[in-house]
CSV table of C-alpha atoms and ligand atoms in Angstrom, one decimal:
chain,number,residue,atom,x,y,z
A,293,MET,CA,117.2,154.5,151.9
A,294,LYS,CA,117.3,151.7,154.4
A,295,ILE,CA,114.4,149.4,153.6
A,296,GLY,CA,113.1,146.3,155.5
A,297,ILE,CA,111.2,143.7,153.4
A,298,THR,CA,109.1,140.9,154.9
A,299,CYS,CA,107.5,138.2,152.8
A,300,TYR,CA,106.8,134.5,152.7
A,301,PRO,CA,110.1,132.9,151.7
A,302,THR,CA,108.6,129.8,150.2
A,303,TYR,CA,107.3,129.0,146.7
A,304,GLY,CA,104.9,131.7,145.6
A,305,GLY,CA,104.4,134.8,143.7
A,306,SER,CA,104.4,137.3,146.6
A,307,GLY,CA,107.7,136.1,147.8
A,308,VAL,CA,109.2,136.2,144.3
A,309,VAL,CA,107.9,139.8,143.8
A,310,ALA,CA,109.3,140.9,147.3
A,311,THR,CA,112.7,139.3,146.7
A,312,GLU,CA,113.1,140.7,143.1
A,313,LEU,CA,112.0,144.1,144.4
A,314,GLY,CA,114.6,144.0,147.1
A,315,LYS,CA,117.3,142.9,144.7
A,316,ALA,CA,116.4,145.7,142.3
A,317,LEU,CA,116.4,148.3,145.1
A,318,ALA,CA,119.8,147.0,146.3
A,319,LYS,CA,121.2,147.5,142.7
A,320,ARG,CA,120.0,151.1,142.9
A,321,GLY,CA,122.1,151.7,146.0
A,322,HIS,CA,119.5,151.2,148.8
A,323,GLN,CA,120.3,149.0,151.8
A,324,VAL,CA,117.8,146.2,151.9
A,325,HIS,CA,117.1,144.0,155.0
A,326,PHE,CA,115.0,140.9,154.5
A,327,ILE,CA,113.2,139.8,157.6
A,328,SER,CA,111.6,136.3,157.4
A,329,TYR,CA,111.6,132.8,158.9
A,330,ALA,CA,113.7,131.4,156.1
A,331,LEU,CA,115.9,132.7,153.3
A,332,PRO,CA,113.6,133.8,150.5
A,333,MET,CA,113.7,131.4,147.6
A,334,ARG,CA,115.1,133.8,145.0
A,335,LEU,CA,117.7,135.3,147.3
A,336,THR,CA,120.3,132.8,146.5
A,337,GLY,CA,123.1,133.5,144.1
A,338,GLY,CA,125.9,135.4,145.6
A,339,PHE,CA,126.8,138.0,148.2
A,340,ASP,CA,125.5,141.5,147.7
A,341,THR,CA,126.9,144.3,149.9
A,342,ASN,CA,123.5,146.0,150.0
A,343,ILE,CA,121.4,143.0,151.0
A,344,PHE,CA,121.0,141.6,154.5
A,345,TYR,CA,118.9,138.7,155.8
A,346,HIS,CA,117.6,138.6,159.4
A,347,GLU,CA,115.9,135.3,160.4
A,348,VAL,CA,113.0,135.4,162.8
A,349,GLU,CA,113.8,132.9,165.6
A,350,MET,CA,110.9,130.8,166.7
A,351,SER,CA,110.9,129.2,170.0
A,352,SER,CA,108.6,126.4,171.0
A,353,TYR,CA,107.1,125.9,174.4
A,354,PRO,CA,104.8,123.1,175.5
A,355,LEU,CA,102.1,125.6,176.5
A,356,PHE,CA,101.9,127.0,173.0
A,357,GLU,CA,99.8,124.8,170.8
A,358,PHE,CA,100.3,127.1,167.8
A,359,PRO,CA,103.6,128.8,166.8
A,360,LEU,CA,103.6,132.5,167.8
A,361,TYR,CA,105.0,134.0,164.6
A,362,THR,CA,103.3,137.4,164.6
A,363,PRO,CA,104.9,138.7,167.8
A,364,ALA,CA,108.2,137.0,167.0
A,365,LEU,CA,108.3,138.8,163.7
A,366,ALA,CA,107.3,142.1,165.3
A,367,SER,CA,110.2,141.8,167.7
A,368,LYS,CA,112.6,141.1,164.9
A,369,MET,CA,111.3,144.0,162.9
A,370,LEU,CA,111.7,146.2,165.9
A,371,GLU,CA,115.3,145.0,166.5
A,372,VAL,CA,116.3,145.5,162.8
A,373,ALA,CA,114.5,148.9,162.5
A,374,LYS,CA,116.2,150.2,165.6
A,375,PHE,CA,119.7,149.0,165.0
A,376,GLU,CA,119.9,149.3,161.3
A,377,LYS,CA,118.0,152.6,161.4
A,378,LEU,CA,115.4,151.5,158.8
A,379,ASP,CA,113.4,154.2,157.0
A,380,LEU,CA,110.6,151.9,156.3
A,381,ILE,CA,109.4,148.3,156.4
A,382,HIS,CA,107.6,147.0,153.3
A,383,VAL,CA,105.5,143.8,153.9
A,384,HIS,CA,104.2,141.5,151.2
A,385,TYR,CA,101.0,139.6,151.8
A,386,ALA,CA,99.0,141.2,154.6
A,387,ILE,CA,98.5,138.2,157.0
A,388,PRO,CA,100.2,138.4,159.4
A,389,HIS,CA,102.9,140.7,158.2
A,390,ALA,CA,101.0,143.9,158.3
A,391,ILE,CA,100.0,143.2,161.9
A,392,SER,CA,103.6,142.6,163.0
A,393,ALA,CA,104.7,145.8,161.1
A,394,PHE,CA,102.0,147.8,163.0
A,395,LEU,CA,103.3,146.4,166.3
A,396,ALA,CA,106.9,147.2,165.5
A,397,LYS,CA,105.9,150.8,164.5
A,398,GLN,CA,104.0,151.2,167.7
A,399,MET,CA,106.9,150.0,169.8
A,400,LEU,CA,109.2,152.4,168.0
A,401,ASN,CA,106.9,155.4,168.4
A,402,GLY,CA,108.9,158.5,169.2
A,403,SER,CA,112.2,157.3,168.1
A,404,GLY,CA,112.3,158.2,164.4
A,405,GLY,CA,108.9,157.5,162.8
A,406,LEU,CA,109.4,154.2,161.0
A,407,ARG,CA,107.1,154.0,157.9
A,408,THR,CA,105.2,150.9,156.9
A,409,VAL,CA,104.0,149.8,153.5
A,410,THR,CA,101.7,146.8,152.8
A,411,THR,CA,101.4,145.2,149.4
A,412,LEU,CA,98.3,143.1,149.0
A,413,HIS,CA,98.8,140.1,146.8
A,414,GLY,CA,95.8,137.8,146.5
A,415,THR,CA,94.2,135.4,149.0
A,416,ASP,CA,95.3,137.6,151.9
A,417,ILE,CA,92.4,139.8,150.6
A,418,THR,CA,90.1,137.5,148.6
A,419,LEU,CA,90.1,134.4,150.8
A,420,VAL,CA,92.0,134.0,154.1
A,421,GLY,CA,91.6,137.6,155.3
A,422,LEU,CA,87.8,137.3,155.0
A,423,GLU,CA,87.5,134.7,157.7
A,424,PRO,CA,85.7,136.2,160.7
A,425,SER,CA,88.7,135.3,162.9
A,426,PHE,CA,91.0,137.5,160.7
A,427,LEU,CA,88.8,140.2,159.1
A,428,PRO,CA,88.8,142.9,161.9
A,429,VAL,CA,92.5,142.7,162.4
A,430,MET,CA,93.1,142.6,158.7
A,431,LYS,CA,91.1,145.8,158.2
A,432,PHE,CA,92.8,147.5,161.1
A,433,SER,CA,96.3,146.6,160.1
A,434,ILE,CA,95.7,147.7,156.4
A,435,GLU,CA,94.3,151.0,157.6
A,436,GLN,CA,97.2,151.5,159.9
A,437,SER,CA,99.8,151.0,157.2
A,438,ASP,CA,101.3,154.3,156.0
A,439,ALA,CA,100.9,153.2,152.4
A,440,VAL,CA,99.0,150.3,150.8
A,441,THR,CA,99.5,148.9,147.3
A,442,ALA,CA,97.6,146.2,145.4
A,443,VAL,CA,99.0,144.2,142.5
A,444,SER,CA,95.9,144.9,140.3
A,445,ARG,CA,92.9,147.1,140.0
A,446,PHE,CA,90.7,144.1,140.7
A,447,LEU,CA,92.5,143.6,144.1
A,448,LYS,CA,92.2,147.2,144.9
A,449,GLU,CA,88.4,147.2,144.3
A,450,LYS,CA,88.0,143.9,146.3
A,451,THR,CA,89.8,145.4,149.2
A,452,ALA,CA,87.6,148.5,149.2
A,453,THR,CA,84.4,146.4,149.0
A,454,ASN,CA,85.2,143.4,151.1
A,455,TYR,CA,86.7,145.3,154.0
A,456,GLY,CA,85.0,148.7,153.7
A,457,ILE,CA,88.4,150.4,153.6
A,458,ASP,CA,88.4,153.8,152.0
A,459,LYS,CA,92.2,154.4,152.5
A,460,GLU,CA,94.1,155.2,149.3
A,461,ILE,CA,95.4,152.1,147.7
A,462,GLU,CA,97.9,152.5,144.9
A,463,VAL,CA,97.9,149.9,142.1
A,464,ILE,CA,101.5,148.8,141.4
A,465,PRO,CA,101.5,145.7,139.2
A,466,ASN,CA,103.9,142.9,139.4
A,467,PHE,CA,107.0,143.0,137.2
A,468,VAL,CA,109.5,140.8,135.4
A,469,ASP,CA,113.1,141.2,134.6
A,470,THR,CA,112.8,140.9,130.8
A,471,GLU,CA,116.6,140.7,130.5
A,472,ILE,CA,116.5,137.4,132.4
A,473,PHE,CA,113.0,136.2,131.3
A,474,LYS,CA,113.6,136.0,127.6
A,475,ARG,CA,113.4,133.1,125.2
A,476,LEU,CA,116.6,131.2,124.9
A,477,PRO,CA,117.6,129.0,122.0
A,478,ASP,CA,118.1,125.8,124.1
A,479,HIS,CA,118.0,122.9,121.6
A,480,LEU,CA,119.2,120.3,124.1
A,481,PHE,CA,116.3,120.8,126.5
A,482,GLN,CA,113.8,121.0,123.6
A,483,LYS,CA,115.2,117.6,122.4
A,484,ARG,CA,114.7,116.0,125.8
A,485,ILE,CA,111.2,117.3,126.2
A,486,ALA,CA,109.8,117.1,122.7
A,487,PRO,CA,112.2,115.0,120.6
A,488,ASN,CA,109.9,114.8,117.6
A,489,GLY,CA,108.9,118.5,117.5
A,490,GLU,CA,105.8,117.9,119.6
A,491,LYS,CA,104.0,121.1,120.8
A,492,VAL,CA,104.9,121.9,124.4
A,493,ILE,CA,102.2,123.2,126.8
A,494,VAL,CA,103.4,124.5,130.2
A,495,HIS,CA,101.7,125.2,133.5
A,496,ILE,CA,103.4,126.5,136.6
A,497,SER,CA,101.8,126.7,140.0
A,498,ASN,CA,101.7,125.6,143.6
A,499,PHE,CA,99.0,123.0,142.8
A,500,ARG,CA,96.4,124.4,145.1
A,501,THR,CA,92.7,123.8,144.4
A,502,VAL,CA,92.3,127.5,143.2
A,503,LYS,CA,94.8,126.8,140.4
A,504,ARG,CA,92.4,124.2,138.8
A,505,VAL,CA,95.3,122.1,137.5
A,506,THR,CA,92.9,119.3,136.6
A,507,ASP,CA,91.5,121.8,134.0
A,508,VAL,CA,95.0,122.1,132.5
A,509,ILE,CA,95.0,118.3,132.1
A,510,ARG,CA,91.6,118.1,130.5
A,511,VAL,CA,92.4,120.9,128.1
A,512,PHE,CA,95.6,119.0,127.2
A,513,LYS,CA,93.7,115.9,126.6
A,514,ASN,CA,91.6,117.8,124.0
A,515,ILE,CA,94.8,119.2,122.4
A,516,LEU,CA,96.2,115.6,122.2
A,517,GLU,CA,93.2,114.6,120.2
A,518,LYS,CA,94.3,117.0,117.5
A,519,MET,CA,98.1,116.8,117.6
A,520,ASP,CA,101.1,115.3,119.2
A,521,ALA,CA,102.0,117.3,122.3
A,522,ARG,CA,103.7,117.3,125.7
A,523,LEU,CA,102.5,118.8,128.9
A,524,ILE,CA,105.0,120.1,131.4
A,525,LEU,CA,103.7,120.7,134.9
A,526,VAL,CA,106.0,122.7,137.1
A,527,GLY,CA,105.5,123.0,140.9
A,528,ASP,CA,104.1,121.0,143.7
A,529,GLY,CA,101.3,121.1,146.2
A,530,PRO,CA,98.2,119.5,147.6
A,531,ASP,CA,96.6,118.7,144.2
A,532,ARG,CA,99.6,117.0,142.6
A,533,SER,CA,98.6,113.4,143.5
A,534,ASN,CA,95.1,114.0,142.1
A,535,CYS,CA,96.5,115.4,138.9
A,536,GLU,CA,98.9,112.4,138.5
A,537,LEU,CA,95.9,110.1,139.0
A,538,LEU,CA,93.8,112.0,136.5
A,539,CYS,CA,96.6,111.7,133.9
A,540,ARG,CA,96.6,107.9,134.4
A,541,GLU,CA,92.8,107.7,134.3
A,542,LEU,CA,92.7,109.6,131.0
A,543,ASP,CA,95.6,107.4,129.7
A,544,ILE,CA,97.7,110.4,128.8
A,545,PHE,CA,100.4,110.0,131.5
A,546,GLN,CA,103.1,109.2,128.9
A,547,HIS,CA,102.6,112.6,127.4
A,548,VAL,CA,102.9,114.5,130.7
A,549,LYS,CA,106.0,115.4,132.7
A,550,PHE,CA,105.6,116.4,136.4
A,551,LEU,CA,108.8,118.3,137.0
A,552,GLY,CA,108.1,119.4,140.6
A,553,LYS,CA,109.6,122.6,141.9
A,554,GLN,CA,112.1,124.1,139.5
A,555,ALA,CA,114.5,127.0,139.9
A,556,ASP,CA,115.2,127.6,136.2
A,557,LEU,CA,111.9,128.6,134.7
A,558,VAL,CA,113.4,130.4,131.7
A,559,GLU,CA,114.8,127.2,130.4
A,560,ILE,CA,111.4,125.6,130.6
A,561,LEU,CA,109.4,128.5,129.2
A,562,SER,CA,111.9,128.8,126.3
A,563,VAL,CA,110.6,125.5,124.9
A,564,ALA,CA,106.9,126.3,125.5
A,565,ASP,CA,104.4,126.9,122.8
A,566,LEU,CA,101.5,127.7,125.2
A,567,PHE,CA,101.0,128.5,128.8
A,568,LEU,CA,97.7,127.5,130.6
A,569,MET,CA,96.4,129.3,133.6
A,570,PRO,CA,92.7,128.2,134.3
A,571,SER,CA,92.7,129.5,137.9
A,572,GLN,CA,89.6,130.0,140.0
A,573,SER,CA,91.1,133.1,141.6
A,574,GLU,CA,94.2,135.0,140.5
A,575,SER,CA,94.8,138.6,141.5
A,576,PHE,CA,97.6,139.1,139.0
A,577,GLY,CA,99.1,135.8,137.6
A,578,LEU,CA,102.9,136.4,137.8
A,579,SER,CA,103.9,133.2,136.1
A,580,ALA,CA,101.6,134.2,133.1
A,581,LEU,CA,103.7,137.4,132.9
A,582,GLU,CA,106.9,135.4,133.0
A,583,ALA,CA,105.6,133.3,130.2
A,584,MET,CA,104.7,136.3,128.1
A,585,ALA,CA,108.2,137.7,128.6
A,586,CYS,CA,109.5,134.4,127.1
A,587,GLU,CA,107.2,134.8,124.1
A,588,VAL,CA,104.7,132.2,125.2
A,589,PRO,CA,101.0,133.0,124.5
A,590,VAL,CA,98.7,132.4,127.5
A,591,VAL,CA,95.2,130.9,127.6
A,592,SER,CA,93.6,131.6,131.0
A,593,SER,CA,90.4,132.0,132.9
A,594,SER,CA,88.9,135.5,133.0
A,595,VAL,CA,89.1,135.9,136.8
A,596,GLY,CA,90.6,138.6,139.0
A,597,GLY,CA,93.5,140.5,137.5
A,598,LEU,CA,94.1,138.2,134.6
A,599,PRO,CA,92.2,140.4,132.1
A,600,GLU,CA,94.4,143.3,133.1
A,601,LEU,CA,97.5,141.3,132.2
A,602,ILE,CA,96.4,139.2,129.2
A,603,VAL,CA,95.0,141.1,126.2
A,604,HIS,CA,92.3,138.8,124.8
A,605,GLY,CA,93.0,138.1,121.1
A,606,GLU,CA,96.4,139.8,121.2
A,607,THR,CA,98.7,138.2,123.8
A,608,GLY,CA,96.5,135.2,124.6
A,609,PHE,CA,92.9,134.3,125.2
A,610,ILE,CA,90.6,134.3,128.2
A,611,ALA,CA,87.6,132.2,128.9
A,612,GLU,CA,85.1,131.6,131.8
A,613,ILE,CA,86.4,129.6,134.7
A,614,GLY,CA,85.9,125.9,134.0
A,615,ASP,CA,85.1,126.4,130.3
A,616,ILE,CA,87.4,123.6,129.2
A,617,GLU,CA,85.9,123.4,125.7
A,618,ARG,CA,86.5,127.1,125.0
A,619,MET,CA,90.0,127.0,126.4
A,620,SER,CA,90.8,123.9,124.3
A,621,LYS,CA,89.5,125.6,121.2
A,622,TYR,CA,91.7,128.7,121.8
A,623,ALA,CA,94.7,126.5,122.6
A,624,ILE,CA,94.2,124.4,119.4
A,625,ASP,CA,93.7,127.6,117.3
A,626,LEU,CA,97.0,129.0,118.5
A,627,LEU,CA,98.9,125.7,118.2
A,628,THR,CA,97.7,125.1,114.6
A,629,ASN,CA,98.2,128.6,113.2
A,630,ASP,CA,101.9,129.5,113.1
A,631,ALA,CA,101.4,133.0,111.9
A,632,LYS,CA,98.9,133.8,114.6
A,633,HIS,CA,101.1,132.1,117.2
A,634,ALA,CA,104.1,134.2,116.2
A,635,MET,CA,102.0,137.4,116.4
A,636,PHE,CA,100.7,136.6,119.9
A,637,ALA,CA,104.2,135.5,121.1
A,638,LYS,CA,105.7,138.8,119.9
A,639,ALA,CA,102.8,140.9,121.3
A,640,GLY,CA,103.1,139.2,124.7
A,641,ARG,CA,106.9,139.9,124.9
A,642,GLU,CA,106.3,143.5,123.9
A,643,ARG,CA,103.6,144.0,126.5
A,644,ALA,CA,105.9,142.6,129.2
A,645,VAL,CA,108.7,144.8,128.2
A,646,LYS,CA,106.6,148.0,127.8
A,647,ASN,CA,104.4,147.7,130.8
A,648,PHE,CA,105.8,145.3,133.3
A,649,HIS,CA,109.6,145.6,133.1
A,650,THR,CA,111.4,145.7,136.5
A,651,ASP,CA,112.7,149.3,136.0
A,652,ILE,CA,109.2,150.7,135.3
A,653,ILE,CA,107.6,149.2,138.4
A,654,VAL,CA,110.5,149.6,140.8
A,655,ASP,CA,110.5,153.3,139.9
A,656,GLN,CA,106.9,153.4,141.2
A,657,TYR,CA,107.8,151.8,144.5
A,658,GLU,CA,110.9,154.0,144.9
A,659,ARG,CA,108.8,157.2,144.3
A,660,MET,CA,106.3,156.0,146.9
A,661,TYR,CA,109.0,155.3,149.4
A,662,GLU,CA,110.6,158.7,148.9
A,663,GLN,CA,107.3,160.5,149.4
A,664,LEU,CA,106.7,158.5,152.6
A,665,VAL,CA,110.1,159.1,154.0
A,666,GLN,CA,110.0,162.8,153.2
A,667,SER,CA,106.7,163.1,155.0
A,668,LYS,CA,108.3,161.6,158.2
A,669,ALA,CA,107.3,163.6,161.2
A,670,PRO,CA,110.3,165.0,163.1
A,671,ALA,CA,111.1,162.8,166.1
A,672,ALA,CA,109.9,165.5,168.6
A,673,LEU,CA,106.5,165.6,167.0
A,674,VAL,CA,105.9,161.9,167.0
A,675,GLN,CA,103.5,160.9,169.7
A,676,LYS,CA,105.3,159.4,172.8
B,762,GMT,O1,97.5,134.8,147.3
B,762,GMT,C1,98.0,133.7,147.4
B,762,GMT,O2,97.3,132.6,147.6
B,762,GMT,C2,99.4,133.5,147.2
B,762,GMT,C3,100.1,134.5,146.5
B,762,GMT,C4,101.5,134.1,146.4
B,762,GMT,O3,102.2,134.4,147.3
B,762,GMT,O4,101.9,133.5,145.4
B,762,GMT,O5,99.6,134.7,145.1
B,762,GMT,C5,99.1,135.9,144.8
B,762,GMT,O6,100.2,136.8,144.6
B,762,GMT,C6,100.9,136.7,143.4
B,762,GMT,C7,102.0,137.8,143.4
B,762,GMT,O7,101.4,139.1,143.4
B,762,GMT,C8,99.9,136.8,142.2
B,762,GMT,O8,100.7,136.7,141.0
B,762,GMT,C9,98.9,135.7,142.3
B,762,GMT,O9,97.9,136.0,141.2
B,762,GMT,C10,98.2,135.8,143.6
B,762,GMT,N1,97.3,134.6,143.7
B,762,GMT,C11,96.0,134.6,143.8
B,762,GMT,O10,95.4,135.6,143.7
B,762,GMT,C12,95.4,133.3,144.0
């Protein structure tokens, strides 16, 4: 098949999922065309004869106070779909990608029946899309998509209730390449991070308010009262300065490393003893899955899709949002009980391999694409 993929190319789970999906589809022999305003973050690392990248050109004009990305993206989608003869375009994160895909499909009407797929990822549904200035167009563009998927049951239900959409939404969870995301014996990095065998706690996010990174720091402070430990914070974003300030106020800065954005997460997760994800909102929690694949137990909040990923008492623990004391108790329990920690680490890895390995999930997307493409109306029947 010839498949177009549109996503946000920057730091973030939806772009990671879209890019890894495209790479896996290309490996299976499909031709994949990424359409975005920049090269997706994980699309580096060598030439692949089945992968193409088309950049959306953005022109500025003094009259336009705001960049007009939606129509520019639709025009690029149209161009690529027409000349590369795409079977379908799969957009990740509905705003504004589903709108552009709808426009491209409308413009192509009658010349081959381009199919569109929208994957809902998180705040496109739970936050941004709910704003009155977006809601009607969000509902419309989701309903107009030929197929819609959500990354968790939680998100599927939210879409139905928040938007009154009764269209079929298939839950296809996120995935991880467990051949790449696996614990590595890297003693050098371990020595640099925790030279005296200190416990290593990791958090990875884009440091937005919904991630509640300050809760991570407060839990870590409680851990430090019981044992020597290091906190590794990976990523960057609006709350980073606040977090650095809080570490100084709590006088724990010397135990915390802010690594900023990092490409090699496996190396970092391989030295981790615990992963913290105390988010306010999390429709799936991709980095928690990546941690599980690297045998790192997770302590998280109980929001959104996290209880679908983390099995409480088996692969990690979940607590109410903001319940720092309970999260600290769970964290200390795991960090002080080696046998329990080993069981959780093993169970997390097994769950990632058994339920969320790339092949299992990409099969589901591929099946859905095949059904869509087979149901394509012959050109003559497509409304002119
Ligand atoms: O929804 C967002 O704010 C951003 C989005 C992203 O691009 O990272 O995150 C969502 O999608 C990820 C990939 O499916 C999920 O792992 C995250 O849980 C989800 N974030 C939220 O729901 C806050």
